[in-house]
PDB file of C-alpha atoms in Angstrom:
ATOM      1  CA  MET A   1      12.345   3.409  15.088  1.00  0.00           C
ATOM      2  CA  THR A   2      13.068   0.772  11.946  1.00  0.00           C
ATOM      3  CA  VAL A   3      10.187   1.739   9.491  1.00  0.00           C
ATOM      4  CA  ARG A   4       8.872  -1.810   7.712  1.00  0.00           C
ATOM      5  CA  PRO A   5       9.512  -0.799   3.564  1.00  0.00           C
ATOM      6  CA  ARG A   6       6.368  -1.422   1.049  1.00  0.00           C
ATOM      7  CA  ARG A   7       7.163   0.006  -1.546  1.00  0.00           C
ATOM      8  CA  SER A   8       6.444  -2.731  -3.656  1.00  0.00           C
ATOM      9  CA  ALA A   9       3.531  -4.475  -3.759  1.00  0.00           C
ATOM     10  CA  LEU A  10       2.720  -7.321  -6.210  1.00  0.00           C
ATOM     11  CA  PHE A  11      -0.894  -8.647  -6.582  1.00  0.00           C
ATOM     12  CA  MET A  12      -0.894 -12.321  -7.932  1.00  0.00           C
ATOM     13  CA  PRO A  13      -3.651 -14.486  -8.815  1.00  0.00           C
ATOM     14  CA  ALA A  14      -3.797 -17.472  -5.802  1.00  0.00           C
ATOM     15  CA  SER A  15      -4.968 -19.770  -8.514  1.00  0.00           C
ATOM     16  CA  ASN A  16      -1.834 -19.792 -10.134  1.00  0.00           C
ATOM     17  CA  ALA A  17      -0.088 -22.186  -8.353  1.00  0.00           C
ATOM     18  CA  ARG A  18       3.766 -21.413 -10.362  1.00  0.00           C
ATOM     19  CA  ALA A  19       2.968 -17.615 -10.343  1.00  0.00           C
ATOM     20  CA  VAL A  20       2.920 -18.260  -6.186  1.00  0.00           C
ATOM     21  CA  GLU A  21       5.649 -19.763  -5.819  1.00  0.00           C
ATOM     22  CA  LYS A  22       7.885 -17.533  -8.305  1.00  0.00           C
ATOM     23  CA  THR A  23       7.081 -14.566  -5.663  1.00  0.00           C
ATOM     24  CA  ARG A  24       8.974 -16.390  -3.252  1.00  0.00           C
ATOM     25  CA  GLY A  25      12.111 -15.454  -4.877  1.00  0.00           C
ATOM     26  CA  LEU A  26      11.334 -11.893  -5.858  1.00  0.00           C
ATOM     27  CA  ASP A  27      12.784  -8.968  -4.831  1.00  0.00           C
ATOM     28  CA  CYS A  28       8.904  -7.166  -3.756  1.00  0.00           C
ATOM     29  CA  ASP A  29       8.276  -5.958  -0.198  1.00  0.00           C
ATOM     30  CA  VAL A  30       4.746  -7.545   0.063  1.00  0.00           C
ATOM     31  CA  VAL A  31       2.721 -10.425  -1.763  1.00  0.00           C
ATOM     32  CA  VAL A  32      -1.041  -9.719  -2.238  1.00  0.00           C
ATOM     33  CA  LEU A  33      -2.340 -13.279  -3.012  1.00  0.00           C
ATOM     34  CA  ASP A  34      -5.390 -12.190  -4.743  1.00  0.00           C
ATOM     35  CA  LEU A  35      -8.787 -14.088  -4.442  1.00  0.00           C
ATOM     36  CA  GLU A  36     -10.763 -11.591  -6.178  1.00  0.00           C
ATOM     37  CA  ASP A  37     -10.318  -9.558  -9.476  1.00  0.00           C
ATOM     38  CA  SER A  38      -8.259 -11.389 -10.901  1.00  0.00           C
ATOM     39  CA  VAL A  39      -9.823 -15.223 -10.033  1.00  0.00           C
ATOM     40  CA  ALA A  40     -12.413 -16.369 -12.089  1.00  0.00           C
ATOM     41  CA  PRO A  41     -16.267 -17.176 -10.102  1.00  0.00           C
ATOM     42  CA  ASP A  42     -15.762 -21.325 -10.793  1.00  0.00           C
ATOM     43  CA  LEU A  43     -12.246 -20.969  -9.083  1.00  0.00           C
ATOM     44  CA  LYS A  44     -12.970 -18.819  -6.139  1.00  0.00           C
ATOM     45  CA  GLN A  45     -13.467 -22.339  -3.555  1.00  0.00           C
ATOM     46  CA  ALA A  46      -9.692 -23.556  -5.483  1.00  0.00           C
ATOM     47  CA  ALA A  47      -7.819 -19.663  -5.120  1.00  0.00           C
ATOM     48  CA  ARG A  48      -8.780 -19.521  -1.385  1.00  0.00           C
ATOM     49  CA  ASP A  49      -7.601 -23.087  -0.600  1.00  0.00           C
ATOM     50  CA  ALA A  50      -4.578 -22.769  -2.431  1.00  0.00           C
ATOM     51  CA  ALA A  51      -4.019 -18.912  -0.366  1.00  0.00           C
ATOM     52  CA  LEU A  52      -4.741 -21.061   2.729  1.00  0.00           C
ATOM     53  CA  ALA A  53      -1.875 -23.322   1.609  1.00  0.00           C
ATOM     54  CA  ALA A  54       0.799 -21.081   0.427  1.00  0.00           C
ATOM     55  CA  ALA A  55       0.469 -19.240   3.727  1.00  0.00           C
ATOM     56  CA  ALA A  56       1.090 -22.585   5.847  1.00  0.00           C
ATOM     57  CA  ALA A  57       3.958 -23.530   3.691  1.00  0.00           C
ATOM     58  CA  GLY A  58       5.551 -20.049   4.312  1.00  0.00           C
ATOM     59  CA  GLY A  59       8.953 -19.535   2.803  1.00  0.00           C
ATOM     60  CA  PHE A  60       8.278 -15.546   1.773  1.00  0.00           C
ATOM     61  CA  GLY A  61      10.848 -14.554   3.699  1.00  0.00           C
ATOM     62  CA  PRO A  62      11.276 -10.948   4.547  1.00  0.00           C
ATOM     63  CA  ARG A  63       7.852  -9.761   2.658  1.00  0.00           C
ATOM     64  CA  ASP A  64       4.668  -9.252   3.638  1.00  0.00           C
ATOM     65  CA  LEU A  65       2.034 -11.842   2.794  1.00  0.00           C
ATOM     66  CA  VAL A  66      -1.274 -10.148   2.221  1.00  0.00           C
ATOM     67  CA  VAL A  67      -4.179 -11.927   1.195  1.00  0.00           C
ATOM     68  CA  ARG A  68      -7.189 -10.031  -1.036  1.00  0.00           C
ATOM     69  CA  VAL A  69     -10.552 -11.529  -0.176  1.00  0.00           C
ATOM     70  CA  ASN A  70     -13.751 -10.882  -1.871  1.00  0.00           C
ATOM     71  CA  GLY A  71     -16.479  -8.393  -1.104  1.00  0.00           C
ATOM     72  CA  PHE A  72     -18.759  -8.939   1.611  1.00  0.00           C
ATOM     73  CA  ASP A  73     -21.536  -8.394  -1.211  1.00  0.00           C
ATOM     74  CA  THR A  74     -20.401 -11.440  -3.206  1.00  0.00           C
ATOM     75  CA  PRO A  75     -20.754 -15.367  -1.960  1.00  0.00           C
ATOM     76  CA  TRP A  76     -17.619 -15.282  -1.372  1.00  0.00           C
ATOM     77  CA  GLY A  77     -16.172 -12.615   1.181  1.00  0.00           C
ATOM     78  CA  ALA A  78     -17.741 -13.766   4.542  1.00  0.00           C
ATOM     79  CA  ASP A  79     -15.937 -17.243   4.315  1.00  0.00           C
ATOM     80  CA  ASP A  80     -13.195 -15.601   2.820  1.00  0.00           C
ATOM     81  CA  CYS A  81     -12.708 -13.550   6.056  1.00  0.00           C
ATOM     82  CA  ARG A  82     -13.406 -16.519   8.315  1.00  0.00           C
ATOM     83  CA  ALA A  83     -11.011 -18.224   6.502  1.00  0.00           C
ATOM     84  CA  VAL A  84      -7.914 -16.359   6.474  1.00  0.00           C
ATOM     85  CA  ALA A  85      -8.349 -14.906  10.287  1.00  0.00           C
ATOM     86  CA  THR A  86      -5.744 -17.437  11.917  1.00  0.00           C
ATOM     87  CA  ALA A  87      -3.847 -18.440   8.472  1.00  0.00           C
ATOM     88  CA  GLY A  88      -0.962 -16.226   9.146  1.00  0.00           C
ATOM     89  CA  PHE A  89      -1.269 -13.526   6.747  1.00  0.00           C
ATOM     90  CA  ALA A  90      -0.002 -10.249   7.640  1.00  0.00           C
ATOM     91  CA  ALA A  91      -2.929  -8.858   6.602  1.00  0.00           C
ATOM     92  CA  VAL A  92      -6.238  -9.152   5.013  1.00  0.00           C
ATOM     93  CA  LEU A  93      -7.021  -6.644   2.065  1.00  0.00           C
ATOM     94  CA  LEU A  94     -10.438  -5.596   1.542  1.00  0.00           C
ATOM     95  CA  PRO A  95     -11.793  -4.690  -1.747  1.00  0.00           C
ATOM     96  CA  LYS A  96     -14.066  -1.952  -2.367  1.00  0.00           C
ATOM     97  CA  VAL A  97     -14.392  -0.406   1.209  1.00  0.00           C
ATOM     98  CA  SER A  98     -16.672   2.283   1.208  1.00  0.00           C
ATOM     99  CA  ARG A  99     -17.668   3.436   4.684  1.00  0.00           C
ATOM    100  CA  ALA A 100     -16.162   2.243   8.365  1.00  0.00           C
ATOM    101  CA  ALA A 101     -18.920  -0.465   8.323  1.00  0.00           C
ATOM    102  CA  ASP A 102     -16.828  -2.642   6.182  1.00  0.00           C
ATOM    103  CA  LEU A 103     -13.916  -2.164   8.142  1.00  0.00           C
ATOM    104  CA  ARG A 104     -15.985  -3.218  11.595  1.00  0.00           C
ATOM    105  CA  ALA A 105     -17.836  -6.475   9.382  1.00  0.00           C
ATOM    106  CA  ALA A 106     -14.275  -7.710   8.083  1.00  0.00           C
ATOM    107  CA  HIS A 107     -12.970  -7.213  11.738  1.00  0.00           C
ATOM    108  CA  ALA A 108     -15.820  -9.003  13.215  1.00  0.00           C
ATOM    109  CA  LEU A 109     -14.581 -12.331  11.081  1.00  0.00           C
ATOM    110  CA  ALA A 110     -10.913 -11.802  10.625  1.00  0.00           C
ATOM    111  CA  GLY A 111     -10.196 -10.994  14.358  1.00  0.00           C
ATOM    112  CA  ALA A 112      -6.704 -10.037  15.532  1.00  0.00           C
ATOM    113  CA  VAL A 113      -5.378  -9.883  11.335  1.00  0.00           C
ATOM    114  CA  PRO A 114      -4.346  -6.177   9.990  1.00  0.00           C
ATOM    115  CA  LEU A 115      -6.887  -4.957   7.589  1.00  0.00           C
ATOM    116  CA  TRP A 116      -5.666  -3.150   4.448  1.00  0.00           C
ATOM    117  CA  ALA A 117      -8.439  -1.483   2.512  1.00  0.00           C
ATOM    118  CA  MET A 118      -8.665  -0.530  -1.093  1.00  0.00           C
ATOM    119  CA  ILE A 119     -10.054   3.039  -1.719  1.00  0.00           C
ATOM    120  CA  GLU A 120     -11.672   2.559  -5.299  1.00  0.00           C
ATOM    121  CA  THR A 121     -15.566   3.980  -5.155  1.00  0.00           C
ATOM    122  CA  CYS A 122     -16.842   7.358  -4.890  1.00  0.00           C
ATOM    123  CA  SER A 123     -18.571   6.981  -1.686  1.00  0.00           C
ATOM    124  CA  ALA A 124     -14.836   6.117  -0.152  1.00  0.00           C
ATOM    125  CA  MET A 125     -13.573   9.204  -0.819  1.00  0.00           C
ATOM    126  CA  LEU A 126     -16.243  10.979   0.487  1.00  0.00           C
ATOM    127  CA  HIS A 127     -15.579   9.070   3.522  1.00  0.00           C
ATOM    128  CA  LEU A 128     -12.289   8.884   3.764  1.00  0.00           C
ATOM    129  CA  ALA A 129     -12.323  10.731   7.196  1.00  0.00           C
ATOM    130  CA  GLU A 130     -14.816   7.567   8.859  1.00  0.00           C
ATOM    131  CA  ILE A 131     -12.601   4.709   7.173  1.00  0.00           C
ATOM    132  CA  VAL A 132      -9.353   5.910   8.837  1.00  0.00           C
ATOM    133  CA  GLY A 133     -10.998   6.647  12.102  1.00  0.00           C
ATOM    134  CA  ALA A 134     -12.084   3.164  12.787  1.00  0.00           C
ATOM    135  CA  ALA A 135      -8.323   2.022  12.610  1.00  0.00           C
ATOM    136  CA  PRO A 136      -8.080   2.062  16.010  1.00  0.00           C
ATOM    137  CA  ASP A 137     -11.301  -0.001  16.758  1.00  0.00           C
ATOM    138  CA  THR A 138     -10.634  -2.525  13.681  1.00  0.00           C
ATOM    139  CA  GLY A 139      -7.027  -2.836  12.683  1.00  0.00           C
ATOM    140  CA  LEU A 140      -6.391  -1.036   9.798  1.00  0.00           C
ATOM    141  CA  ALA A 141      -3.408  -0.393   9.072  1.00  0.00           C
ATOM    142  CA  CYS A 142      -2.721   0.565   5.066  1.00  0.00           C
ATOM    143  CA  LEU A 143      -4.837   2.278   2.571  1.00  0.00           C
ATOM    144  CA  VAL A 144      -4.295   0.901  -0.966  1.00  0.00           C
ATOM    145  CA  ALA A 145      -5.549   3.327  -3.584  1.00  0.00           C
ATOM    146  CA  GLY A 146      -7.822   0.966  -6.416  1.00  0.00           C
ATOM    147  CA  THR A 147      -7.385   3.673  -9.543  1.00  0.00           C
ATOM    148  CA  ASN A 148      -8.960   1.251 -12.005  1.00  0.00           C
ATOM    149  CA  ASP A 149     -12.139   1.194 -10.348  1.00  0.00           C
ATOM    150  CA  LEU A 150     -12.264   4.792  -8.999  1.00  0.00           C
ATOM    151  CA  ALA A 151     -12.208   6.017 -12.567  1.00  0.00           C
ATOM    152  CA  LYS A 152     -14.740   3.541 -13.850  1.00  0.00           C
ATOM    153  CA  GLU A 153     -16.814   5.037 -10.872  1.00  0.00           C
ATOM    154  CA  MET A 154     -16.140   8.726 -11.612  1.00  0.00           C
ATOM    155  CA  ARG A 155     -16.277   7.912 -15.377  1.00  0.00           C
ATOM    156  CA  CYS A 156     -13.213   9.543 -16.558  1.00  0.00           C
ATOM    157  CA  THR A 157     -10.357   9.105 -18.457  1.00  0.00           C
ATOM    158  CA  PRO A 158      -6.704   9.383 -16.105  1.00  0.00           C
ATOM    159  CA  GLY A 159      -4.933   9.248 -19.399  1.00  0.00           C
ATOM    160  CA  PRO A 160      -0.880   9.080 -18.424  1.00  0.00           C
ATOM    161  CA  ASP A 161      -0.688  12.007 -16.123  1.00  0.00           C
ATOM    162  CA  ARG A 162      -3.615  10.314 -14.214  1.00  0.00           C
ATOM    163  CA  ALA A 163      -4.682  14.130 -14.021  1.00  0.00           C
ATOM    164  CA  PRO A 164      -8.274  13.636 -13.285  1.00  0.00           C
ATOM    165  CA  LEU A 165      -7.882  11.177 -10.415  1.00  0.00           C
ATOM    166  CA  LEU A 166      -4.256  13.672  -8.731  1.00  0.00           C
ATOM    167  CA  GLY A 167      -6.781  15.058  -6.175  1.00  0.00           C
ATOM    168  CA  HIS A 168      -8.154  11.423  -4.670  1.00  0.00           C
ATOM    169  CA  LEU A 169      -4.767  10.434  -4.476  1.00  0.00           C
ATOM    170  CA  ALA A 170      -3.757  13.325  -2.657  1.00  0.00           C
ATOM    171  CA  MET A 171      -6.202  12.926  -0.400  1.00  0.00           C
ATOM    172  CA  ILE A 172      -6.220   9.150  -0.089  1.00  0.00           C
ATOM    173  CA  VAL A 173      -2.075   9.997   1.159  1.00  0.00           C
ATOM    174  CA  THR A 174      -3.780  12.723   3.434  1.00  0.00           C
ATOM    175  CA  ALA A 175      -6.233  10.520   5.167  1.00  0.00           C
ATOM    176  CA  ALA A 176      -3.556   7.615   4.969  1.00  0.00           C
ATOM    177  CA  HIS A 177      -0.956   9.475   7.033  1.00  0.00           C
ATOM    178  CA  ALA A 178      -3.064  11.510   9.350  1.00  0.00           C
ATOM    179  CA  ALA A 179      -3.904   8.216  10.694  1.00  0.00           C
ATOM    180  CA  GLY A 180      -0.625   7.042  10.876  1.00  0.00           C
ATOM    181  CA  LEU A 181      -1.569   4.323   8.117  1.00  0.00           C
ATOM    182  CA  VAL A 182       0.695   3.385   5.203  1.00  0.00           C
ATOM    183  CA  ALA A 183      -0.548   4.584   1.519  1.00  0.00           C
ATOM    184  CA  LEU A 184      -0.089   2.824  -1.349  1.00  0.00           C
ATOM    185  CA  ASP A 185      -0.666   3.547  -5.174  1.00  0.00           C
ATOM    186  CA  GLY A 186      -2.533   2.221  -7.638  1.00  0.00           C
ATOM    187  CA  VAL A 187      -1.327  -0.061 -10.381  1.00  0.00           C
ATOM    188  CA  CYS A 188       0.113   0.955 -13.625  1.00  0.00           C
ATOM    189  CA  ASN A 189      -1.909  -1.037 -16.037  1.00  0.00           C
ATOM    190  CA  ALA A 190       0.699  -0.390 -19.187  1.00  0.00           C
ATOM    191  CA  ILE A 191       2.790  -3.732 -17.919  1.00  0.00           C
ATOM    192  CA  ALA A 192       5.280  -3.173 -21.151  1.00  0.00           C
ATOM    193  CA  ASP A 193       5.491   1.141 -21.359  1.00  0.00           C
ATOM    194  CA  GLU A 194       8.465   1.173 -18.989  1.00  0.00           C
ATOM    195  CA  ALA A 195       8.957   5.023 -19.180  1.00  0.00           C
ATOM    196  CA  LEU A 196       5.051   5.092 -18.208  1.00  0.00           C
ATOM    197  CA  LEU A 197       5.581   3.158 -15.085  1.00  0.00           C
ATOM    198  CA  ALA A 198       8.473   5.165 -13.919  1.00  0.00           C
ATOM    199  CA  ALA A 199       6.573   8.280 -14.095  1.00  0.00           C
ATOM    200  CA  GLU A 200       3.996   7.024 -12.119  1.00  0.00           C
ATOM    201  CA  CYS A 201       6.026   5.649  -9.560  1.00  0.00           C
ATOM    202  CA  ALA A 202       7.683   9.406  -9.577  1.00  0.00           C
ATOM    203  CA  GLN A 203       4.616  10.518  -9.442  1.00  0.00           C
ATOM    204  CA  GLY A 204       3.344   8.669  -6.484  1.00  0.00           C
ATOM    205  CA  ALA A 205       6.699   9.050  -4.322  1.00  0.00           C
ATOM    206  CA  ARG A 206       6.146  13.017  -4.929  1.00  0.00           C
ATOM    207  CA  TYR A 207       2.934  12.332  -3.989  1.00  0.00           C
ATOM    208  CA  GLY A 208       3.826  10.919  -0.394  1.00  0.00           C
ATOM    209  CA  PHE A 209       2.932   7.292  -1.085  1.00  0.00           C
ATOM    210  CA  ASP A 210       4.755   4.537   0.569  1.00  0.00           C
ATOM    211  CA  GLY A 211       4.821   2.265  -2.473  1.00  0.00           C
ATOM    212  CA  LYS A 212       2.906   1.146  -5.387  1.00  0.00           C
ATOM    213  CA  SER A 213       0.677  -1.797  -6.345  1.00  0.00           C
ATOM    214  CA  LEU A 214       2.108  -3.921  -8.821  1.00  0.00           C
ATOM    215  CA  ILE A 215       0.514  -6.091 -11.396  1.00  0.00           C
ATOM    216  CA  HIS A 216       4.212  -8.041 -12.983  1.00  0.00           C
ATOM    217  CA  PRO A 217       7.249  -8.610 -11.659  1.00  0.00           C
ATOM    218  CA  SER A 218       8.999  -6.940 -14.193  1.00  0.00           C
ATOM    219  CA  GLN A 219       7.229  -3.807 -12.476  1.00  0.00           C
ATOM    220  CA  ILE A 220       9.277  -3.954  -8.945  1.00  0.00           C
ATOM    221  CA  ALA A 221      12.174  -2.776  -9.536  1.00  0.00           C
ATOM    222  CA  ALA A 222      10.933   0.436 -10.984  1.00  0.00           C
ATOM    223  CA  ALA A 223       8.784   0.849  -7.687  1.00  0.00           C
ATOM    224  CA  ASN A 224      12.045  -0.114  -5.605  1.00  0.00           C
ATOM    225  CA  ARG A 225      13.854   2.680  -7.116  1.00  0.00           C
ATOM    226  CA  ALA A 226      11.275   5.151  -6.886  1.00  0.00           C
ATOM    227  CA  TYR A 227      10.176   4.622  -2.896  1.00  0.00           C
ATOM    228  CA  ALA A 228      14.073   4.238  -2.084  1.00  0.00           C
ATOM    229  CA  PRO A 229      15.564   7.283  -0.492  1.00  0.00           C
ATOM    230  CA  THR A 230      17.998   8.614  -2.522  1.00  0.00           C
ATOM    231  CA  ALA A 231      21.759   8.763  -1.909  1.00  0.00           C
ATOM    232  CA  GLU A 232      21.548  12.420  -1.604  1.00  0.00           C
ATOM    233  CA  ALA A 233      18.419  12.152   1.076  1.00  0.00           C
ATOM    234  CA  ILE A 234      20.568   9.510   2.951  1.00  0.00           C
ATOM    235  CA  ALA A 235      23.121  11.524   3.324  1.00  0.00           C
ATOM    236  CA  TRP A 236      21.314  14.898   4.137  1.00  0.00           C
ATOM    237  CA  ALA A 237      19.583  12.846   6.638  1.00  0.00           C
ATOM    238  CA  GLY A 238      22.536  11.300   8.552  1.00  0.00           C
ATOM    239  CA  ARG A 239      23.851  15.299   8.370  1.00  0.00           C
ATOM    240  CA  VAL A 240      20.387  16.416  10.467  1.00  0.00           C
ATOM    241  CA  VAL A 241      20.583  13.558  12.782  1.00  0.00           C
ATOM    242  CA  ALA A 242      24.693  14.279  13.438  1.00  0.00           C
ATOM    243  CA  GLY A 243      23.801  18.031  13.881  1.00  0.00           C
ATOM    244  CA  PHE A 244      21.016  17.634  16.464  1.00  0.00           C
ATOM    245  CA  ALA A 245      23.168  15.292  18.390  1.00  0.00           C
ATOM    246  CA  LEU A 246      25.644  18.025  18.781  1.00  0.00           C
ATOM    247  CA  PRO A 247      26.238  18.888  22.921  1.00  0.00           C
ATOM    248  CA  GLU A 248      25.451  22.496  21.534  1.00  0.00           C
ATOM    249  CA  ASN A 249      22.453  21.851  19.948  1.00  0.00           C
ATOM    250  CA  ALA A 250      21.102  20.093  23.036  1.00  0.00           C
ATOM    251  CA  GLY A 251      17.324  21.107  23.876  1.00  0.00           C
ATOM    252  CA  LYS A 252      17.153  23.354  20.130  1.00  0.00           C
ATOM    253  CA  GLY A 253      14.012  23.576  17.937  1.00  0.00           C
ATOM    254  CA  VAL A 254      15.919  24.748  15.344  1.00  0.00           C
ATOM    255  CA  ILE A 255      19.771  24.512  13.987  1.00  0.00           C
ATOM    256  CA  ARG A 256      21.375  25.256  10.757  1.00  0.00           C
ATOM    257  CA  VAL A 257      22.779  22.466   8.531  1.00  0.00           C
ATOM    258  CA  ASP A 258      24.366  23.126   5.013  1.00  0.00           C
ATOM    259  CA  GLY A 259      23.469  26.662   5.611  1.00  0.00           C
ATOM    260  CA  ASP A 260      19.794  26.061   5.792  1.00  0.00           C
ATOM    261  CA  MET A 261      17.455  26.008   8.848  1.00  0.00           C
ATOM    262  CA  VAL A 262      15.912  22.931  10.510  1.00  0.00           C
ATOM    263  CA  GLU A 263      13.830  22.236  12.778  1.00  0.00           C
ATOM    264  CA  LEU A 264      12.879  19.118  14.682  1.00  0.00           C
ATOM    265  CA  LEU A 265      10.216  18.001  12.041  1.00  0.00           C
ATOM    266  CA  HIS A 266      13.311  18.271   9.883  1.00  0.00           C
ATOM    267  CA  LEU A 267      14.735  15.771  12.293  1.00  0.00           C
ATOM    268  CA  GLU A 268      11.650  13.141  12.172  1.00  0.00           C
ATOM    269  CA  GLN A 269      12.214  13.404   8.697  1.00  0.00           C
ATOM    270  CA  ALA A 270      15.713  12.513   8.919  1.00  0.00           C
ATOM    271  CA  ARG A 271      15.117   9.773  11.077  1.00  0.00           C
ATOM    272  CA  ARG A 272      12.134   8.036   9.128  1.00  0.00           C
ATOM    273  CA  ILE A 273      14.453   8.375   5.556  1.00  0.00           C
ATOM    274  CA  LEU A 274      17.626   6.303   8.106  1.00  0.00           C
ATOM    275  CA  GLY A 275      15.083   3.964   8.955  1.00  0.00           C
TER     276      GLY A 275
END
């Protein structure tokens, strides 16, 4: 089975036509046209219209085109969901999802479009099981860690190591993967700090995230590197698949590869690495 990569998810304000046009040629896996945080209130309607026009124009190639709508606690959220329902987006990203009811409300308006959920409130952390449990009925496909807003609500200071958030990041990954969903790490705010970005990408990959949210095109390469399998991992995966395919290993649950005991769970991992 081929697994679609979501290594890099680049947020762009839908109101910035020049920036949106640029994304069509960038090496990110996901383009998120933002109607929420990066758009001033007096530009909300114009941003929505611009997002719809961008989706209609196409040209994003293999990239998933996602739109982040405004929250339902704003004057624009419900109308955003209605407007994008048939626009051809790969998914609708909902901000500040705190309960399954938020997903159901959006699903009722957005219809069959898959939903992605920003996990960025303390309430969301307390109701993760409920949120992912609603996936079959609402089309929820991805959890996105909203680390900035979550830190604000927690009143914590993450610092370069993000220590106060690490438990929450682990829980977001756990909840997402328990339900078969994609999990994306939060953004790195320090655009000019390449070392910090690389460290955050490596940390997120180690925790099991599938990719990272980005706020600037200069961050794409680091995310793509961190979330792509290494040459060593690809070679190992090939040997595992080949080992289980040998006639003498037919039906076995455990074999030896490179001197190590390898189980069927490792075969599943190997197949995922190879795509």
